XYZ file of C-alpha atoms in Angstrom:
499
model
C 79.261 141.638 132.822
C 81.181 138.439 132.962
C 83.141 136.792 130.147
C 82.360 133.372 130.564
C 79.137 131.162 129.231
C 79.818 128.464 130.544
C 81.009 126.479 133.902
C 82.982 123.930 134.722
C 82.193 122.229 138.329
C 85.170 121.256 140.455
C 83.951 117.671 140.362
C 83.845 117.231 137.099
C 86.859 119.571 136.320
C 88.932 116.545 139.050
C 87.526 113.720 137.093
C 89.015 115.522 133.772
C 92.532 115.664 135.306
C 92.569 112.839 137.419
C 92.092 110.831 134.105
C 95.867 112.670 132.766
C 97.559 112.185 135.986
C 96.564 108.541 136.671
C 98.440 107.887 133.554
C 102.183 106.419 134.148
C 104.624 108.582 132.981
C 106.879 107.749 130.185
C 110.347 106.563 130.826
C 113.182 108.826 131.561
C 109.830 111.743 132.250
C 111.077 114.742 134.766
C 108.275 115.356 137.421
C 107.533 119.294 136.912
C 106.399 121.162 139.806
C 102.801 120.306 141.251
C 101.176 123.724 140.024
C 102.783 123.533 136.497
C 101.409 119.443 136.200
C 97.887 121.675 137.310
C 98.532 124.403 134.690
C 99.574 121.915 132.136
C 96.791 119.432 132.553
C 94.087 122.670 132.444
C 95.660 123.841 129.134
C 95.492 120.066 127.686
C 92.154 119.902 128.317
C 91.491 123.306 126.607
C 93.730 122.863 123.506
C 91.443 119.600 123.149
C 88.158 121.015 123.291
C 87.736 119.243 126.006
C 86.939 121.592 128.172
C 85.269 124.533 126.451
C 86.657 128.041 125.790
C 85.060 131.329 127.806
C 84.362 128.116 130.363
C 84.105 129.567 134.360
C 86.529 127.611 136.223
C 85.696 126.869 139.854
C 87.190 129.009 142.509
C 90.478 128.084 143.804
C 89.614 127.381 146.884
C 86.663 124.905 145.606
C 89.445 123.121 143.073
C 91.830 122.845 146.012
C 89.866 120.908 148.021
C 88.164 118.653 145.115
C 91.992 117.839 144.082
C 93.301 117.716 147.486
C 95.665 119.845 147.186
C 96.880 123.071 148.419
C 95.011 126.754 147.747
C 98.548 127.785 147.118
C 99.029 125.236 143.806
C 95.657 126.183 142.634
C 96.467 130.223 142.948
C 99.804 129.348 140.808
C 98.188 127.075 138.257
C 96.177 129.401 137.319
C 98.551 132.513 137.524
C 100.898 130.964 135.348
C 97.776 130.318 132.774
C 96.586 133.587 132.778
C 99.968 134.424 132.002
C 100.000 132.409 129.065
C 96.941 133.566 127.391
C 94.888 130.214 128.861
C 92.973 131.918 131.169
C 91.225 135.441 131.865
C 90.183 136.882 135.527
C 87.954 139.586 137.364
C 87.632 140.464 140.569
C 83.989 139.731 141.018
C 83.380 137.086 137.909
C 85.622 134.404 138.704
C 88.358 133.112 135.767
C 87.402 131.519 132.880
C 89.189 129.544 129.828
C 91.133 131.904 126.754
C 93.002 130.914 123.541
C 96.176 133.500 123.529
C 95.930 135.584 120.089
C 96.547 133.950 116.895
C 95.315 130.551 118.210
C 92.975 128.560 116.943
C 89.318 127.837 119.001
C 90.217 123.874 119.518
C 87.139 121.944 118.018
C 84.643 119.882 119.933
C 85.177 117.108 117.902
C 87.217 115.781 114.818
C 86.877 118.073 111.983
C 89.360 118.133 109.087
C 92.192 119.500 108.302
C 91.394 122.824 105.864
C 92.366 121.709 102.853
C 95.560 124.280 102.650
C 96.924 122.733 105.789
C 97.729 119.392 104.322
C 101.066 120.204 101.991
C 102.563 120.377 105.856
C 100.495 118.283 108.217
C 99.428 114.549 108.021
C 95.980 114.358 109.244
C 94.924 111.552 111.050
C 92.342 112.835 112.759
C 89.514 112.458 110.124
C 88.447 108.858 109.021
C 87.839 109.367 106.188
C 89.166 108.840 102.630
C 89.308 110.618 99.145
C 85.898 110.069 96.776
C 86.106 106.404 94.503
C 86.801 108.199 91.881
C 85.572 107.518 88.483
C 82.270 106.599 91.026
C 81.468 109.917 91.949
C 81.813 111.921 88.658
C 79.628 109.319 86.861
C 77.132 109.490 89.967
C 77.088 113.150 89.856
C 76.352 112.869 85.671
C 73.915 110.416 86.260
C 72.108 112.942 88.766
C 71.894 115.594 86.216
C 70.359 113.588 83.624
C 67.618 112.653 86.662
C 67.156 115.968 87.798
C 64.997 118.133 85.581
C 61.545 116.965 86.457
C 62.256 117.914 90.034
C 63.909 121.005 89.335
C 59.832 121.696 88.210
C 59.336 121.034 92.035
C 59.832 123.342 95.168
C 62.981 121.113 95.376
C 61.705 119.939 99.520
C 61.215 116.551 100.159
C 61.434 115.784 104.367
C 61.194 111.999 104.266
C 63.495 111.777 101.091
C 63.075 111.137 97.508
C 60.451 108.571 96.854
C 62.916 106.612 94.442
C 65.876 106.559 96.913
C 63.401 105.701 99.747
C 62.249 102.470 97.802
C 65.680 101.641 96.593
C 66.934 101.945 100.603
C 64.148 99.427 101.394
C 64.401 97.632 98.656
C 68.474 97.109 99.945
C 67.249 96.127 103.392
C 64.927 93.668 102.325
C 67.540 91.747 100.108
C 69.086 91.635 103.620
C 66.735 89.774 104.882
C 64.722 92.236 106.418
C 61.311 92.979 104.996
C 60.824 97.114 104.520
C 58.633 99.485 103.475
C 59.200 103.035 101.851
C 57.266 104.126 104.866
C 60.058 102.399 107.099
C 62.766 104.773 105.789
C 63.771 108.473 105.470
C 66.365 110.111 104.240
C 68.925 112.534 106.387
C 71.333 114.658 105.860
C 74.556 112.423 106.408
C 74.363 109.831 109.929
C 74.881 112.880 112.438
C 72.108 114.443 110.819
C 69.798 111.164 111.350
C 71.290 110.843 115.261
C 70.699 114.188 115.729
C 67.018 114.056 114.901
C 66.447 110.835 117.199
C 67.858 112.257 120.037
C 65.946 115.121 119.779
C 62.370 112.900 119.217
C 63.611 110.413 122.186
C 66.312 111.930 124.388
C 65.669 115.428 125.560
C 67.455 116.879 128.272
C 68.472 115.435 130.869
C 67.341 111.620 129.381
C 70.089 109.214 130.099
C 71.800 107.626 126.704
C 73.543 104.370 127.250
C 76.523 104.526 124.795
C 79.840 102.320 124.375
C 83.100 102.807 126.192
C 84.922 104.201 123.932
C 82.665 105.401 121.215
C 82.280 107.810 118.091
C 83.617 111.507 119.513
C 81.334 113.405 116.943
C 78.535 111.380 118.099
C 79.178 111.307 121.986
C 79.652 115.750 121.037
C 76.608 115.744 119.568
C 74.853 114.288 122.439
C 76.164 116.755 125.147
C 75.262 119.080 122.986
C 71.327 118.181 123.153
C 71.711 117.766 127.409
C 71.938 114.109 127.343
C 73.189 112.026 130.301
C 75.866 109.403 128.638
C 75.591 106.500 130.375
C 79.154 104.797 129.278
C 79.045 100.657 128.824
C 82.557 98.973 128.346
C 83.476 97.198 125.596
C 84.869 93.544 125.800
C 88.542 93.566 125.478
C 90.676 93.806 122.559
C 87.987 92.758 119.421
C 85.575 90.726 121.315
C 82.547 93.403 120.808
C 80.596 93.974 123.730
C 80.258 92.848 127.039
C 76.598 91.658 127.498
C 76.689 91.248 131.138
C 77.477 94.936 131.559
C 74.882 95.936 128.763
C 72.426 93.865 130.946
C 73.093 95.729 134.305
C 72.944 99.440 132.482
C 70.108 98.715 131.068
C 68.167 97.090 133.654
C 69.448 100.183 136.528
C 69.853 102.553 134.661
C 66.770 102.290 131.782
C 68.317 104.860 129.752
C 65.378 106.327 126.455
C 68.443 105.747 124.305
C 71.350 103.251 123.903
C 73.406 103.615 120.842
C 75.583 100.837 119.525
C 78.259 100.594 116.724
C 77.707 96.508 115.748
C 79.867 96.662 112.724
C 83.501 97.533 112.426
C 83.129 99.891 115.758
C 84.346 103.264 115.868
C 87.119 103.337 117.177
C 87.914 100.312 118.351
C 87.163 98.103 114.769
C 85.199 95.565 116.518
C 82.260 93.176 115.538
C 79.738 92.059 117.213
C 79.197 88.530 116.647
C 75.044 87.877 116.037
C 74.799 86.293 119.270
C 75.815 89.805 121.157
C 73.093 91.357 118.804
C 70.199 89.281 119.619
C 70.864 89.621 123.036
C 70.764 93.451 123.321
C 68.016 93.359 121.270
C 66.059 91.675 123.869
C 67.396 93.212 126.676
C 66.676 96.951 125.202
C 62.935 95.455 124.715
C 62.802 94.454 127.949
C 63.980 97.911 129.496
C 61.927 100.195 127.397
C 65.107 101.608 126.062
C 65.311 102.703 121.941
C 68.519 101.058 120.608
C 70.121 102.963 117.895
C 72.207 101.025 115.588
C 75.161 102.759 113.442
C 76.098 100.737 111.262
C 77.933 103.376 108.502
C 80.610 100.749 108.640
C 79.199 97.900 107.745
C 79.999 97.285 104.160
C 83.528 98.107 104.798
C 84.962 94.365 105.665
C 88.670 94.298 104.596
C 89.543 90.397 104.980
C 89.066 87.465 102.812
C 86.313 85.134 104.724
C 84.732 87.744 106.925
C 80.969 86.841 108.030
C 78.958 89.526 108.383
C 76.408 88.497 111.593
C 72.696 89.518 110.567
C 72.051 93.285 110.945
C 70.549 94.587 114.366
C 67.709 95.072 113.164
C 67.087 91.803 111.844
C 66.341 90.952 115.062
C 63.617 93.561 115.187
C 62.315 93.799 111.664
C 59.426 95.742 112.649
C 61.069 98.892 113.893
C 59.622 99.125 117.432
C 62.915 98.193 119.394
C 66.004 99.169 116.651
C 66.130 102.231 114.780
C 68.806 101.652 112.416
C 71.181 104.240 110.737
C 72.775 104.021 107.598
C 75.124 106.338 105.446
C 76.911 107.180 102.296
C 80.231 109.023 103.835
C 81.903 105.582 105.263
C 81.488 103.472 102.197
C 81.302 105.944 99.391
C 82.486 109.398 100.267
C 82.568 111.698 103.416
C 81.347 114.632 101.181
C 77.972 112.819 99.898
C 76.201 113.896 102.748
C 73.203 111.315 102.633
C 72.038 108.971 105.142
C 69.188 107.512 106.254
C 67.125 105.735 109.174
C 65.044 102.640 109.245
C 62.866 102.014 112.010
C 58.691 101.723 112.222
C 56.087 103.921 110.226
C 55.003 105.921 113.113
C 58.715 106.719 113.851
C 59.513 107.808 110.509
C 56.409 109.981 110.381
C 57.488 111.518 113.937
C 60.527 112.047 112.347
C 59.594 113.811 109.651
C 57.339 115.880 111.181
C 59.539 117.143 113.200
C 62.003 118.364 110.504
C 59.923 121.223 109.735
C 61.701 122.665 112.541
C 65.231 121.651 111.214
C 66.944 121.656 107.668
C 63.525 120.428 106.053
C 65.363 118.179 103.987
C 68.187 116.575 102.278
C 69.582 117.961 99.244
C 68.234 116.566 96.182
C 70.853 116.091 93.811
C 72.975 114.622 95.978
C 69.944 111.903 96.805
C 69.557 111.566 92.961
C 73.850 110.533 92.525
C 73.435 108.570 95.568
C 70.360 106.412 93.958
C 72.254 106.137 90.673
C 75.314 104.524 92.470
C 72.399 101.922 94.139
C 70.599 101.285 90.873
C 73.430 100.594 88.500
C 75.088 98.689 89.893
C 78.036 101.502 90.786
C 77.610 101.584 94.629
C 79.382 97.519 94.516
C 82.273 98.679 92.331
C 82.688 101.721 94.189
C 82.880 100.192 97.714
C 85.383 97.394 96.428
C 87.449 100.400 95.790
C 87.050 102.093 99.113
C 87.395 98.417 100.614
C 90.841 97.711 98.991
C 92.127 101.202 99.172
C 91.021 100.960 103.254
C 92.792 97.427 103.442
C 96.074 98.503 102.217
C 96.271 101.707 104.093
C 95.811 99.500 107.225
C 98.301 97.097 106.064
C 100.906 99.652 105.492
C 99.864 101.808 109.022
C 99.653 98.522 111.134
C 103.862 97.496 109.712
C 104.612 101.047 110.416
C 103.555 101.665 113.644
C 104.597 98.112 114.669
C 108.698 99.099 113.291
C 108.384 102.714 115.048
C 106.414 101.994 118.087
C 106.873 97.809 118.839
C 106.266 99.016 122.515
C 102.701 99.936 121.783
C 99.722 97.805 121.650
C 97.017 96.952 119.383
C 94.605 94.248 117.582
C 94.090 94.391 114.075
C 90.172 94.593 112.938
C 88.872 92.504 110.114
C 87.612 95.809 108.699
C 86.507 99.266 109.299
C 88.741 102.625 109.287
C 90.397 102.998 112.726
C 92.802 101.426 114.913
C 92.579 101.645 118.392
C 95.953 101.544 120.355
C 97.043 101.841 123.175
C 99.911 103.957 123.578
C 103.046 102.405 125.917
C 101.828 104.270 128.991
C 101.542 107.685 127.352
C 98.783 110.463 127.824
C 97.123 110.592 124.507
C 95.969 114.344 125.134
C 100.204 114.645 125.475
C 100.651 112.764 122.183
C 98.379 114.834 120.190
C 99.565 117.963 121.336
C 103.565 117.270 120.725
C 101.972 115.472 116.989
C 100.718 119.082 116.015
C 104.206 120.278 116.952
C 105.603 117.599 114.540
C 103.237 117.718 111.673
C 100.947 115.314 112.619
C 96.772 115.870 113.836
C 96.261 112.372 115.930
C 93.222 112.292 118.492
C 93.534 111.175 122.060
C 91.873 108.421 123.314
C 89.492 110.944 125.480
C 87.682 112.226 122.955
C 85.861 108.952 122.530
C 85.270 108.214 126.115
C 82.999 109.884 128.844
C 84.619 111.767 131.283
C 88.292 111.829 130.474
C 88.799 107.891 129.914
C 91.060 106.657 127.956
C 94.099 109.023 128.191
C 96.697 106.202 127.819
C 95.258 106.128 123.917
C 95.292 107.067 120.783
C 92.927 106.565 117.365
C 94.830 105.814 114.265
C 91.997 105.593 111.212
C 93.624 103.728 107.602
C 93.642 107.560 105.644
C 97.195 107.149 104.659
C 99.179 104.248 102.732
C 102.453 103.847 101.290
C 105.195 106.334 102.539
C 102.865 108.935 103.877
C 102.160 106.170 106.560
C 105.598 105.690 107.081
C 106.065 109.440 108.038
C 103.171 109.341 109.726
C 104.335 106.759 112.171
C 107.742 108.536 112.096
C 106.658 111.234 113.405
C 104.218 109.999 115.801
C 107.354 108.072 117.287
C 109.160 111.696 117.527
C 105.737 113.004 119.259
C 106.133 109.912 121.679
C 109.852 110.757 122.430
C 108.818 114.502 123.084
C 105.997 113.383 125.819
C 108.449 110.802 127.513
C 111.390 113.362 127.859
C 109.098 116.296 128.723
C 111.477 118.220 126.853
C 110.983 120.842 123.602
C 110.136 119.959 120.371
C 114.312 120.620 119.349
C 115.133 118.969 115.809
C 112.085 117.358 115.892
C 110.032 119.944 114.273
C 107.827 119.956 111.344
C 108.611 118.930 107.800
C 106.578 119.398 104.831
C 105.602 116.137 103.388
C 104.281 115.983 99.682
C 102.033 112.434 99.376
């Protein structure tokens, strides 16, 4: 019986490490041998999640020619994996990815840090900060006081809690945006609401136009389901997206799905002025293609003077284009696991019918705290506190990495959590394996693309302020200096780092 469940095509196996060795090297690099740059590049892609564990990899003789190079490179590659614990082989099944004992799985996509972890590692990997405190212990008190009459109930409610439902439309409508109760259910956090419209829209195999880069959780999630991702790129540096590429996709490729990032993008922090938005809005009506719009960022503006554009779906207000997501984990709290969607009635009702076959609902005291926070008022307060905690982080991260780094590039976003940068002609997969060998979790720049772009970057999200972003940029500069020698971590291992 063979070991592996998946496979991994030559093509697309190439394409993966193509992406790494297009990359220049770093200054003062040593060339290894062409089978241990194979081996190397393999076990990158592994250690990323990037290419999944107990995955079939193609013969050698298949991999030879896709790479153009010899069988002899291949047959060494992948000796020299099996005989670190990367790879396992049978005569008669082929050879297929390992983790050598005591190693972790690698994740798909950017969990955090167990909690235990953190006295010795800065994680930057998660964007994501602590709760607004004294905002969630008065949310959660408020809950408890609201909960008793439905604790009479059987506790299920698939399109939400009629009280938050209201208060969500009620919210969109002081927008500008006229919305019904109807218009709105609840989910269980933003990847629980994407997750339930690609399943009504995009099956598999449906094509699913997304940005270049984009969310890694979210482009994860729609692998996952069997989606095709049709990748659009972004304008350069903050200047949202490019519509004349959104135009083409959408007209050759009609994808069911395209699904944008307006506000504060993740990862690159840019905005998309309302021009840009009424634009795609009218050229996803005229391909028959459902535009989702994230936009779990968009109450996190850090600057003085910032004008926010008009939501996407202000440019739709009846739902039949735009299905808009919203959440509570950006703004408030990555913990309060409550989002939502907003699109038309029949949507919502296909939505919810379909969650019978899901997690039937969202849970309900965490729907209660998060309707407290909206109707007293507590939701404003608590998101100028995630809003000024998010703006000095980036202040402090942005002068760090500037002093450390001055080689590396980036533009500063008017708000959001990330920073997209690009990293002096490093591999990012090479940067975030030499960070976990210095005490710092950064992820490369190809976990938010489609098909192993953007190796030459990293995503830095505003997490850490003060001195713990000093280290943190310290020792991201040692993890650069590791990748550009090609040498061993040496002196520059580890140190525990109390914040």
């Amino acid at each position: 019986m063979a070991q592996w469940t998946s496979a991994v095509g030559a093509a697309q196996l190439s394409r993966l490490l193509k992406s790494q060795q297009d990359r220049p090297a770093g200054p003062g690099s040593r060339r290894p041998p062409a089978y241990r740059a194979l081996a190397d590049g393999i076990r990158l892609l592994v250690l990323e999640g990037r290419v999944p564990v107990a995955a079939r990899l193609p013969a050698e003789r298949e991999l030879a020619l896709s790479l153009s190079v010899s069988r002899t490179t291949v047959a060494a590659a992948y000796e020299a994996l099996r005989a670190e614990g990367f790879l396992e082989s049978r005569r008669g099944a082929g050879s297929w990815t390992a983790v050598p004992a005591g190693n972790p799985v690698p994740a798909r996509g950017l969990e955090p840090l167990p909690p235990e972890a953190l006295g010795s590692i800065i994680d930057l990997g998660c964007a994501a900060l602590p709760a607004p405190e004294p905002w969630l212990t008065r949310a959660v008190r408020g809950a408890l006081e609201e909960l008793p009459p439905y604790a009479h109930t059987h506790g299920d409610y698939p399109a939400g809690l009629p009280a938050l439902r209201s208060m969500i439309a009620e919210r969109y409508t002081a927008r500008g945006i006229p919305t019904m109760p109807e218009q709105i259910m609840v989910t269980t956090g933003a990847m629980g609401a994407i997750d339930a419209i690609c399943h009504l829209f995009g099956g598999r195999g449906e094509r699913i136009a997304v940005e270049s880069p984009s969310y890694a959780n979210i482009l994860q999630l729609m692998r996952e389901a069997g989606a095709r991702l049709v990748p659009v790129a972004m304008a350069e540096g903050l200047a949202g997206w490019d519509m004349d590429r959104w135009r083409q996709v959408l007209r050759e490729a009609a994808p069911r799905i395209a699904y944008v990032v307006a506000d504060f993008h993740n990862p690159t922090g840019a905005l998309a002025d309302e021009d840009q938005r009424r634009q795609l809005v009218e050229a996803a009506r005229s391909a028959g293609t459902v535009l989702v719009a994230d936009e779990t960022m968009s109450e996190l503006w850090l600057d003085d003077g910032v004008e926010m554009p008009r939501p996407v779906c202000g440019f739709d207000p009846a739902g039949s284009t735009v299905i808009t997501v919203g959440s509570a984990s950006k703004a408030f709290w990555a913990g309060m696991r409550i989002g939502w969607v907003r699109a038309a009635p029949d949507v919502i009702r296909s939505l919810v019918a379909a969650r019978a076959y899901a997690d039937l609902g969202t849970p309900v005291l965490e729907q209660l705290a998060v309707n407290w926070l909206f109707s007293t008022g507590g939701w404003e307060q608590a998101v100028e506190l995630r809003r000024h905690q998010a703006r000095q982080n980036r202040d402090d991260l942005v002068v760090a990495v500037r002093r450390e780094l001055p080689e590396w590039e980036f533009a500063v976003p008017e708000g959001g959590l990330t920073l997209w940068v690009r990293a002096g002609g490093l591999s990012g997969s090479r940067l975030a394996e030499a960070g976990e060998r210095v005490g710092l979790r950064v992820p490369s720049g190809p976990r938010f693309g489609v098909d192993g772009a953007f190796e030459g970057y990293v995503r830095l999200p505003f997490t850490v302020g003060g001195a713990v972003a000093e280290e943190a940029a310290a020792r991201l500069a040692a993890a650069a200096r590791i990748v550009e020698s090609g040498g061993t971590i040496g002196a520059e291992g580890p140190r525990t780092f109390v914040a």
